[in-house]
CSV table of C-alpha atoms in Angstrom, one decimal:
chain,number,residue,atom,x,y,z
S,1,MET,CA,26.9,15.5,27.4
S,2,LYS,CA,25.6,13.0,30.0
S,3,GLY,CA,22.7,10.6,29.8
S,4,TYR,CA,21.2,7.7,31.7
S,5,VAL,CA,22.4,4.6,29.8
S,6,PHE,CA,20.9,1.1,29.9
S,7,HIS,CA,23.5,-1.6,29.9
S,8,GLY,CA,21.2,-4.7,30.3
S,9,PRO,CA,18.7,-5.9,32.9
S,10,GLY,CA,19.4,-4.3,36.3
S,11,GLN,CA,22.3,-2.2,34.9
S,12,ALA,CA,22.2,1.5,34.0
S,13,SER,CA,24.3,4.6,34.8
S,14,TRP,CA,24.5,8.4,34.4
S,15,GLU,CA,27.6,8.7,32.2
S,16,GLU,CA,29.2,10.6,29.3
S,17,VAL,CA,27.6,9.9,25.9
S,18,PRO,CA,28.0,11.6,22.5
S,19,ASP,CA,26.1,14.8,21.8
S,20,PRO,CA,23.1,14.2,19.5
S,21,GLY,CA,23.1,15.8,16.1
S,22,ILE,CA,20.6,16.3,13.3
S,23,LYS,CA,20.4,13.1,11.2
S,24,GLU,CA,17.3,13.9,9.1
S,25,PRO,CA,15.8,17.3,8.0
S,26,THR,CA,12.7,16.6,10.1
S,27,ASP,CA,14.8,16.3,13.3
S,28,ALA,CA,15.1,18.8,16.2
S,29,ILE,CA,17.6,18.9,19.0
S,30,VAL,CA,16.1,19.8,22.4
S,31,ARG,CA,18.0,20.9,25.5
S,32,VAL,CA,16.3,19.1,28.3
S,33,ASP,CA,15.0,21.3,31.1
S,34,ALA,CA,12.8,18.8,32.9
S,35,VAL,CA,12.4,15.0,32.6
S,36,THR,CA,10.6,12.3,34.5
S,37,ILE,CA,10.8,8.5,35.0
S,38,CYS,CA,8.1,6.2,33.8
S,39,GLY,CA,7.0,2.8,35.1
S,40,THR,CA,7.9,1.6,31.6
S,41,ASP,CA,11.5,2.6,32.3
S,42,LEU,CA,11.4,0.3,35.3
S,43,HIS,CA,10.1,-2.5,33.1
S,44,ILE,CA,13.0,-2.0,30.7
S,45,LEU,CA,15.5,-2.3,33.6
S,46,LYS,CA,13.8,-5.5,34.7
S,47,GLY,CA,14.3,-6.9,31.2
S,48,ASP,CA,10.6,-6.9,30.3
S,49,VAL,CA,11.3,-4.9,27.0
S,50,PRO,CA,14.0,-6.9,25.2
S,51,GLU,CA,13.9,-4.6,22.1
S,52,VAL,CA,15.9,-2.0,24.1
S,53,GLN,CA,19.5,-2.5,23.3
S,54,PRO,CA,22.4,-2.0,25.8
S,55,GLY,CA,23.9,1.4,25.2
S,56,THR,CA,20.5,3.1,24.8
S,57,VAL,CA,19.8,6.4,26.7
S,58,LEU,CA,16.5,5.8,28.5
S,59,GLY,CA,13.5,8.1,28.8
S,60,HIS,CA,10.6,9.3,26.6
S,61,GLU,CA,9.2,12.3,28.4
S,62,ALA,CA,10.7,15.8,28.6
S,63,VAL,CA,10.3,19.6,28.5
S,64,GLY,CA,13.0,21.7,27.0
S,65,GLU,CA,14.2,24.3,24.5
S,66,ILE,CA,14.8,23.8,20.8
S,67,VAL,CA,18.5,24.5,20.1
S,68,GLU,CA,18.6,23.2,16.5
S,69,ALA,CA,16.0,22.3,13.9
S,70,GLY,CA,16.3,20.4,10.6
S,71,SER,CA,15.7,22.2,7.3
S,72,ASP,CA,12.2,20.6,6.9
S,73,VAL,CA,10.9,21.5,10.4
S,74,ARG,CA,8.2,24.1,10.1
S,75,THR,CA,6.3,24.3,13.4
S,76,VAL,CA,9.1,25.1,15.9
S,77,ARG,CA,12.4,26.9,15.8
S,78,PRO,CA,15.4,27.4,18.0
S,79,GLY,CA,14.5,29.2,21.2
S,80,ASP,CA,11.0,27.7,21.5
S,81,ARG,CA,10.1,26.0,24.7
S,82,VAL,CA,8.4,22.6,24.0
S,83,LEU,CA,7.0,19.4,25.3
S,84,VAL,CA,8.7,16.3,23.9
S,85,SER,CA,6.0,13.7,23.4
S,86,CYS,CA,6.6,10.1,24.3
S,87,ILE,CA,5.4,9.2,20.7
S,88,SER,CA,7.0,10.3,17.5
S,89,ALA,CA,4.8,10.5,14.3
S,90,CYS,CA,5.8,10.7,10.7
S,91,GLY,CA,2.3,12.0,9.8
S,92,ARG,CA,2.3,10.1,6.4
S,93,CYS,CA,1.8,6.4,7.0
S,94,ARG,CA,-1.6,4.8,7.2
S,95,TYR,CA,-1.7,4.7,11.0
S,96,CYS,CA,-0.6,8.3,11.4
S,97,ARG,CA,-3.3,9.4,8.9
S,98,GLU,CA,-5.8,7.6,11.1
S,99,GLY,CA,-4.5,9.3,14.3
S,100,MET,CA,-2.9,6.1,15.6
S,101,TYR,CA,0.6,7.7,16.0
S,102,GLY,CA,1.7,5.0,18.4
S,103,GLN,CA,1.6,2.5,15.6
S,104,CYS,CA,3.6,4.7,13.1
S,105,ARG,CA,5.1,2.5,10.4
S,106,ASP,CA,7.7,5.0,9.1
S,107,GLY,CA,10.2,5.2,12.0
S,108,GLY,CA,7.9,6.7,14.6
S,109,GLY,CA,5.8,5.4,17.4
S,110,TRP,CA,7.4,4.8,20.8
S,111,ILE,CA,11.0,5.1,19.8
S,112,LEU,CA,12.6,7.5,22.3
S,113,GLY,CA,14.4,5.5,25.0
S,114,HIS,CA,13.2,2.3,23.3
S,115,LEU,CA,14.7,2.0,19.8
S,116,ILE,CA,16.8,5.2,19.8
S,117,ASP,CA,18.4,7.4,22.5
S,118,GLY,CA,15.8,9.0,24.8
S,119,THR,CA,15.2,12.0,26.9
S,120,GLN,CA,17.0,11.2,30.2
S,121,ALA,CA,20.0,13.2,29.1
S,122,GLU,CA,21.1,16.8,28.8
S,123,TYR,CA,20.1,16.9,25.1
S,124,VAL,CA,17.9,14.7,22.9
S,125,ARG,CA,17.3,14.3,19.2
S,126,VAL,CA,13.6,14.2,18.4
S,127,PRO,CA,12.6,12.7,15.0
S,128,TYR,CA,9.6,14.1,13.1
S,129,ALA,CA,9.7,17.3,15.2
S,130,ASP,CA,6.6,18.9,13.6
S,131,LEU,CA,4.3,16.3,15.1
S,132,SER,CA,6.5,15.1,18.0
S,133,VAL,CA,7.0,18.3,20.0
S,134,HIS,CA,4.4,20.7,21.2
S,135,PRO,CA,5.1,24.4,21.9
S,136,LEU,CA,4.3,25.2,25.5
S,137,PRO,CA,2.1,28.0,26.9
S,138,GLY,CA,4.4,30.4,28.6
S,139,ALA,CA,2.9,30.2,32.1
S,140,LEU,CA,2.9,26.3,32.3
S,141,ALA,CA,5.7,25.2,34.6
S,142,GLY,CA,8.0,22.5,33.3
S,143,GLN,CA,7.4,20.1,36.1
S,144,ASP,CA,3.7,20.2,35.4
S,145,ALA,CA,4.0,20.1,31.6
S,146,VAL,CA,6.3,17.1,31.6
S,147,LEU,CA,3.4,15.0,33.0
S,148,LEU,CA,1.6,15.6,29.7
S,149,ALA,CA,4.3,13.8,27.7
S,150,ASP,CA,3.0,10.4,28.6
S,151,ILE,CA,1.0,9.7,31.8
S,152,PHE,CA,-1.9,12.0,31.2
S,153,PRO,CA,-2.5,11.2,27.5
S,154,THR,CA,-1.9,7.5,28.2
S,155,ALA,CA,-4.4,7.4,31.1
S,156,TYR,CA,-6.9,9.5,29.1
S,157,GLU,CA,-6.7,7.7,25.7
S,158,VAL,CA,-5.9,4.1,26.7
S,159,GLY,CA,-7.9,4.1,29.9
S,160,VAL,CA,-10.8,6.6,29.8
S,161,LEU,CA,-11.5,6.9,26.1
S,162,ASN,CA,-10.9,3.2,25.3
S,163,GLY,CA,-13.0,2.3,28.3
S,164,ARG,CA,-15.8,4.5,27.0
S,165,VAL,CA,-16.4,6.2,30.4
S,166,ARG,CA,-19.9,7.8,30.3
S,167,PRO,CA,-21.9,10.0,32.7
S,168,GLY,CA,-23.4,7.9,35.5
S,169,ASP,CA,-20.9,5.0,35.2
S,170,THR,CA,-19.2,3.1,38.0
S,171,VAL,CA,-15.5,3.2,37.1
S,172,VAL,CA,-12.9,1.1,38.9
S,173,VAL,CA,-9.2,1.9,38.5
S,174,VAL,CA,-6.9,-1.0,39.6
S,175,GLY,CA,-3.5,0.5,40.4
S,176,ALA,CA,-3.2,3.9,42.0
S,177,GLY,CA,0.2,4.7,40.6
S,178,PRO,CA,0.8,7.7,38.4
S,179,ILE,CA,-1.1,6.3,35.4
S,180,GLY,CA,-4.0,5.2,37.6
S,181,LEU,CA,-4.2,8.5,39.4
S,182,ALA,CA,-4.2,10.3,36.0
S,183,ALA,CA,-7.0,8.0,34.9
S,184,ILE,CA,-9.0,9.0,38.0
S,185,ALA,CA,-8.5,12.7,37.3
S,186,THR,CA,-9.5,12.4,33.6
S,187,ALA,CA,-12.4,10.0,34.2
S,188,ARG,CA,-13.9,12.7,36.3
S,189,LEU,CA,-14.3,14.9,33.2
S,190,PHE,CA,-17.1,12.5,32.1
S,191,ALA,CA,-19.2,12.8,35.3
S,192,PRO,CA,-19.3,9.1,36.3
S,193,GLU,CA,-21.5,8.2,39.3
S,194,ARG,CA,-18.5,6.9,41.2
S,195,ILE,CA,-14.9,6.1,40.8
S,196,VAL,CA,-13.3,3.3,42.9
S,197,ALA,CA,-9.5,3.0,43.3
S,198,VAL,CA,-7.8,-0.3,44.1
S,199,ASP,CA,-4.2,-0.6,45.3
S,200,LEU,CA,-2.0,-2.2,48.0
S,201,ALA,CA,-0.5,1.0,49.3
S,202,ASP,CA,-2.4,3.3,51.8
S,203,ALA,CA,-0.5,6.4,50.6
S,204,ARG,CA,-1.6,5.8,47.0
S,205,LEU,CA,-5.2,5.2,48.0
S,206,GLU,CA,-5.1,8.4,49.9
S,207,ALA,CA,-3.7,10.2,46.8
S,208,ALA,CA,-6.5,8.6,44.8
S,209,ARG,CA,-9.1,10.1,47.2
S,210,SER,CA,-7.5,13.5,46.9
S,211,LEU,CA,-7.7,13.3,43.1
S,212,GLY,CA,-11.4,12.4,43.0
S,213,ALA,CA,-11.9,8.7,43.9
S,214,ASP,CA,-15.2,8.3,45.7
S,215,ALA,CA,-14.2,5.0,47.3
S,216,VAL,CA,-10.9,3.0,47.8
S,217,ALA,CA,-10.2,-0.6,48.4
S,218,ASP,CA,-7.2,-2.6,49.5
S,219,ALA,CA,-6.4,-5.1,46.7
S,220,ARG,CA,-5.8,-7.8,49.4
S,221,GLU,CA,-9.3,-7.4,50.9
S,222,ALA,CA,-11.7,-8.8,48.2
S,223,PRO,CA,-12.3,-5.6,46.2
S,224,GLU,CA,-14.6,-7.6,43.9
S,225,GLN,CA,-17.1,-7.9,46.8
S,226,LEU,CA,-17.0,-4.1,47.3
S,227,ILE,CA,-17.9,-3.5,43.7
S,228,THR,CA,-20.7,-6.1,43.9
S,229,ASP,CA,-22.1,-4.3,46.9
S,230,LEU,CA,-21.8,-0.8,45.4
S,231,THR,CA,-23.6,-1.8,42.2
S,232,ASP,CA,-26.3,-4.1,43.7
S,233,GLY,CA,-24.6,-7.1,42.1
S,234,LEU,CA,-24.3,-5.6,38.6
S,235,GLY,CA,-20.5,-5.0,38.4
S,236,ALA,CA,-18.5,-2.0,37.2
S,237,ASP,CA,-19.3,-0.4,33.8
S,238,VAL,CA,-15.6,0.3,33.2
S,239,VAL,CA,-12.5,-1.2,34.8
S,240,ILE,CA,-9.1,0.3,34.0
S,241,GLU,CA,-6.1,-2.0,34.6
S,242,ALA,CA,-3.1,0.2,35.5
S,243,VAL,CA,-0.6,-2.2,37.0
S,244,GLY,CA,0.5,-4.7,34.4
S,245,VAL,CA,0.6,-8.1,36.2
S,246,PRO,CA,-1.6,-11.1,35.5
S,247,GLU,CA,-3.4,-11.0,38.9
S,248,THR,CA,-4.7,-7.5,38.4
S,249,PHE,CA,-5.8,-8.1,34.9
S,250,GLU,CA,-7.7,-11.2,36.0
S,251,MET,CA,-9.2,-9.2,38.9
S,252,CYS,CA,-10.5,-6.6,36.4
S,253,THR,CA,-12.3,-9.2,34.4
S,254,ARG,CA,-14.1,-10.4,37.5
S,255,MET,CA,-15.2,-6.9,38.4
S,256,VAL,CA,-16.7,-5.8,35.1
S,257,ARG,CA,-20.5,-6.1,34.4
S,258,PRO,CA,-22.0,-7.9,31.4
S,259,GLY,CA,-21.7,-5.4,28.6
S,260,GLY,CA,-19.0,-3.5,30.3
S,261,HIS,CA,-15.4,-2.5,29.3
S,262,VAL,CA,-12.0,-3.6,30.6
S,263,ALA,CA,-9.4,-1.1,29.4
S,264,ASN,CA,-5.9,-2.5,29.9
S,265,VAL,CA,-3.2,0.2,30.3
S,266,GLY,CA,-0.6,-1.7,32.3
S,267,VAL,CA,2.7,-2.9,30.6
S,268,HIS,CA,2.7,-6.7,31.0
S,269,GLY,CA,5.9,-8.7,31.1
S,270,LYS,CA,4.2,-12.1,31.7
S,271,PRO,CA,1.2,-13.9,30.2
S,272,ALA,CA,-2.2,-13.4,31.8
S,273,THR,CA,-5.0,-15.9,31.7
S,274,LEU,CA,-8.1,-14.9,29.8
S,275,HIS,CA,-11.0,-16.7,31.4
S,276,LEU,CA,-13.2,-17.1,28.3
S,277,GLU,CA,-15.1,-19.9,30.0
S,278,ASP,CA,-16.6,-17.1,32.1
S,279,LEU,CA,-16.4,-14.1,29.8
S,280,TRP,CA,-17.7,-15.5,26.5
S,281,ILE,CA,-21.3,-15.0,27.5
S,282,LYS,CA,-21.0,-11.6,29.0
S,283,ASN,CA,-20.6,-9.2,26.1
S,284,VAL,CA,-17.5,-7.8,27.7
S,285,THR,CA,-15.2,-5.6,25.6
S,286,ILE,CA,-11.4,-5.8,26.4
S,287,THR,CA,-9.1,-3.1,24.9
S,288,THR,CA,-5.4,-2.8,24.9
S,289,GLY,CA,-3.4,0.1,23.5
S,290,LEU,CA,-0.2,2.1,23.2
S,291,VAL,CA,-0.9,5.8,23.6
S,292,ASP,CA,-1.2,7.8,20.4
S,293,THR,CA,-0.8,11.3,22.1
S,294,ARG,CA,-3.5,12.7,19.8
S,295,SER,CA,-5.1,14.3,22.9
S,296,THR,CA,-1.9,16.1,23.9
S,297,PRO,CA,-2.9,19.6,22.5
S,298,THR,CA,-6.2,19.4,24.3
S,299,LEU,CA,-4.6,18.3,27.6
S,300,LEU,CA,-2.1,21.1,27.3
S,301,ARG,CA,-4.8,23.7,27.0
S,302,MET,CA,-6.6,22.1,30.0
S,303,ALA,CA,-3.4,22.1,32.1
S,304,SER,CA,-2.7,25.7,31.2
S,305,ALA,CA,-6.2,26.7,32.3
S,306,GLY,CA,-5.6,24.8,35.6
S,307,ARG,CA,-8.1,22.0,34.8
S,308,LEU,CA,-5.7,19.1,35.4
S,309,PRO,CA,-4.1,18.3,38.8
S,310,THR,CA,-0.6,17.8,37.5
S,311,SER,CA,1.3,19.3,40.4
S,312,GLN,CA,-0.4,16.9,42.9
S,313,LEU,CA,1.3,13.9,41.3
S,314,VAL,CA,4.9,15.3,41.7
S,315,THR,CA,6.3,14.1,45.0
S,316,HIS,CA,10.0,14.4,44.5
S,317,THR,CA,12.3,16.7,42.5
S,318,PHE,CA,16.0,16.2,41.6
S,319,SER,CA,18.7,17.7,39.4
S,320,LEU,CA,19.6,15.8,36.3
S,321,ASP,CA,22.8,14.6,37.7
S,322,GLN,CA,20.9,12.9,40.5
S,323,MET,CA,19.3,10.4,38.0
S,324,GLU,CA,20.5,7.3,39.8
S,325,GLU,CA,19.1,8.5,43.1
S,326,ALA,CA,15.8,9.4,41.4
S,327,TYR,CA,15.5,5.9,40.0
S,328,ASP,CA,16.1,4.5,43.4
S,329,VAL,CA,13.4,6.6,44.9
S,330,PHE,CA,10.9,5.9,42.1
S,331,GLY,CA,11.7,2.2,42.0
S,332,ASN,CA,11.1,1.8,45.7
S,333,ALA,CA,7.8,3.8,45.8
S,334,ALA,CA,6.3,1.5,48.4
S,335,GLU,CA,9.0,2.8,50.9
S,336,THR,CA,9.5,6.3,49.6
S,337,GLY,CA,5.9,7.2,48.7
S,338,ALA,CA,7.0,8.4,45.3
S,339,LEU,CA,4.3,9.1,42.7
S,340,LYS,CA,6.2,11.1,40.0
S,341,VAL,CA,9.7,12.3,40.2
S,342,VAL,CA,10.9,15.2,38.1
S,343,LEU,CA,14.5,16.0,37.3
S,344,GLY,CA,16.0,19.2,35.9
S,345,GLU,CA,16.9,22.7,36.7
S,346,PRO,CA,14.3,25.4,35.8
S,347,ARG,CA,15.8,27.8,33.3
S,348,HIS,CA,12.8,30.0,32.7
S,349,ASP,CA,10.3,31.9,34.8
S,350,VAL,CA,7.6,32.9,32.3
S,351,VAL,CA,8.4,32.6,28.6
S,352,ALA,CA,6.0,33.8,25.9
S,353,THR,CA,5.9,31.4,22.9
S,354,ARG,CA,5.7,32.4,19.3
S,355,THR,CA,2.2,32.9,18.0
S,356,THR,CA,2.8,33.4,14.4
C-alpha cells in the first residue's frame, strides 16, 4: 500500500509501505476512505514532536471500513463503516477506567501517527479496536464524520469543558483555525452571552463569525482592550488558547478575569512565560490537556442529527494520492484559505450499520 511517511523534520513523502496486519487479538485493520491533516501533523514536520521516529506513517484521524478484526474484537466486524479515533484506549488501566483515555498506560493514548503508523495511508492497524473505533450512522458523510476523530472532541473537551463555559459567560477563543472554530461551535451549546474570536487572518475571522462568534478581533490590534471594553473592565470568563505559541498563551492570561479560566488547547513547541507575579492573586485556573475522546459518541449523535457545523470547516478535498499537495495547501493556510482538508474517495452513498 501507500502511506505518507515522515523522514525527519521537513521531510515526508507519499510512498510504498508494508501492508498492516493484525498483531494483537484486539486489533482491527481499517481501509481508509477519508482522512484529514491536523495542525499536530505540521508540528511533527517542524520537529516539535521528537518522539515521532523517521519511517512513521503520519495521521491520526480517519473514516473507513473494517476489513479484518482480531479474535478478541467484539464491537465491530468486517464490513462495518467506522470512525477511527485519534486516541486508542486499552479500557483497563487506571486512566482508562477514569475516562482519561488520552493518558492510557497500556499502549494506548495518542499513538497513531505518533508512536506507531497512522491513518494517512490506504490501510491502518488500529489497536484496542473495541474502544478506538466508532460505528458510524449510515447517513453521516465521511468528510463530515472525519472531523469528529480529533478537532471536535479536542475543542469540546480540552477547550469548552475544561474551560467550564457556562450560560452568560464571555468566551474568548484565541486562534480561529480548525480547533478554534470547533471551540466556537461547541461553546455555543452552553449559551454564553458572547463569543469573541481573535486571529490574524481576515478569512478565519469571517469563518468564526459564520460559526457563531459575536465579535472578532485582529490579534495585532490590542484585542485585550476590546475584551476590557466589552466586559466593563472585568475580563473574559473563559479564554481558550488554540494556537500554541508563547505570545498567544500570554495574551490569554492577560484577557481572563479574576476567578476565570484559561483552557490551553494549542500544541506548544517552545516555552511560554507564566506571569505569576500578576496571576497569583487573581484566582485564575489554567488547564492543559490531551483529548480523551470520551465525548465522541455524543458528538457523533449530534452530527448525525445536523447539530454540528462540520461541513462548514472543510474547504479543500483531495484524493489520497494527492497527499503532498494537500499538505502544501494546509500548511500554507494564510495564502490558500484552508481550514480543513479531507482526502479520500467516497466508496459509499448510504450504508446502514449493524444494530445488533
